[in-house]
Short mmCIF file of C-alpha atoms in Angstrom, two decimals:
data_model
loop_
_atom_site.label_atom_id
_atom_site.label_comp_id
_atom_site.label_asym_id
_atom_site.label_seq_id
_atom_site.Cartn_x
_atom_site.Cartn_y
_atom_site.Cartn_z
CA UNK A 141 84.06 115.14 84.72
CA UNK A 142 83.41 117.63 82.54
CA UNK A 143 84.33 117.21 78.71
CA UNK A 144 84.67 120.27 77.05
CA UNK A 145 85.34 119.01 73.80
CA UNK A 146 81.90 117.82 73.66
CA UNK A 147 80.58 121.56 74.88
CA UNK A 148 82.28 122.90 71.56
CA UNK A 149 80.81 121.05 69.72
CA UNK A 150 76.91 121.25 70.59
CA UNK A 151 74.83 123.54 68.54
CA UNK A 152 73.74 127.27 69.78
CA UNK A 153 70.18 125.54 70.96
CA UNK A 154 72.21 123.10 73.52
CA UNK A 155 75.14 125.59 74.40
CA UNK A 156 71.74 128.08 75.15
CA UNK A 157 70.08 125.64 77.00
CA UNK A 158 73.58 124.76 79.12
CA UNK A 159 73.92 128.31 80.07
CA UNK A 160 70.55 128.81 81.26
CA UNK A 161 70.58 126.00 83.69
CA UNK A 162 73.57 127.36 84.45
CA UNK A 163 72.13 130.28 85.59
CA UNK A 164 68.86 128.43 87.13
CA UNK A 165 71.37 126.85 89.22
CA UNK A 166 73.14 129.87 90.32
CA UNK A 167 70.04 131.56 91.40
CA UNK A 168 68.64 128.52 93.17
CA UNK A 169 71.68 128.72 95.15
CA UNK A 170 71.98 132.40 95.66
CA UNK A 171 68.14 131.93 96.90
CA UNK A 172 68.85 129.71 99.22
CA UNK A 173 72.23 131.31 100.65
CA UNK A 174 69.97 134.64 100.89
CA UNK A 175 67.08 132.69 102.91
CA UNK A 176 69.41 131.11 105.55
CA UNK A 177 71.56 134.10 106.09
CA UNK A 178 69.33 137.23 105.92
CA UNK A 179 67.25 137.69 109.12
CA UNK A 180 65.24 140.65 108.64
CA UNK A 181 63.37 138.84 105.75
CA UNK A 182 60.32 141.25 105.28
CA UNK A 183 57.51 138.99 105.39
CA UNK A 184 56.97 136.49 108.35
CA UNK A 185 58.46 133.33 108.80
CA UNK A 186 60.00 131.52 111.64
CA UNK A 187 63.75 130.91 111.76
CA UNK A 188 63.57 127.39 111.45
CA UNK A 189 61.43 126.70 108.56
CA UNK A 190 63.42 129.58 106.79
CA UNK A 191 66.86 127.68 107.14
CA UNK A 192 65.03 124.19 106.22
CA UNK A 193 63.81 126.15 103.20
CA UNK A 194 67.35 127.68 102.11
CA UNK A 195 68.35 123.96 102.65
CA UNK A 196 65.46 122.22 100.59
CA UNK A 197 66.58 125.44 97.79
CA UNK A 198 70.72 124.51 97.73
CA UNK A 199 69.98 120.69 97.47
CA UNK A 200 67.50 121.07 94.77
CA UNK A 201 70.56 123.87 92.99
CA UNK A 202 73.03 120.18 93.42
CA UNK A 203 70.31 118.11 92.02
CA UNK A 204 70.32 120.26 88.92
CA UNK A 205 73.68 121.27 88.39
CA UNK A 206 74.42 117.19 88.78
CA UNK A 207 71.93 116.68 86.34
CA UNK A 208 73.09 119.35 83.96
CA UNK A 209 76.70 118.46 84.31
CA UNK A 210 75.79 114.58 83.37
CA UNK A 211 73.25 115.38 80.67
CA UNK A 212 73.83 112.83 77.57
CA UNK A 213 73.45 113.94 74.24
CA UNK A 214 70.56 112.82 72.10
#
């Protein structure tokens, strides 16, 4: 869960750092949403390894936000 307490009280580096894997995460995501869903992708690729691509992308956006989301402090 998230503790946002803890958030507060980090220092601008950490709170910096949180909102750019933040956004990391978000365009991981977006990336992969946008490979599975767009067909007329304007280079060549077949359909298949396209989708397991956008898949491979929105696991690896899970595996960070997970990460970011449990990140101790030092």
């Amino acid at each position: 869960m998230i503790d946002f307490n803890t958030f507060k009280q980090k220092s601008p580096q950490q709170r910096f750092l949180f909102i750019l894997g933040l956004v990391m995460f978000a365009m991981y995501l977006a990336l992969g949403i946008y490979l599975i869903f767009w067909k007329d992708i304007p280079f060549d690729i077949e359909p298949t390894y396209r989708i397991l691509f956008g898949v491979l992308l929105i696991v690896y956006a899970g595996i960070r936000f997970f990460r970011l989301i449990n990140q101790k402090d030092n």
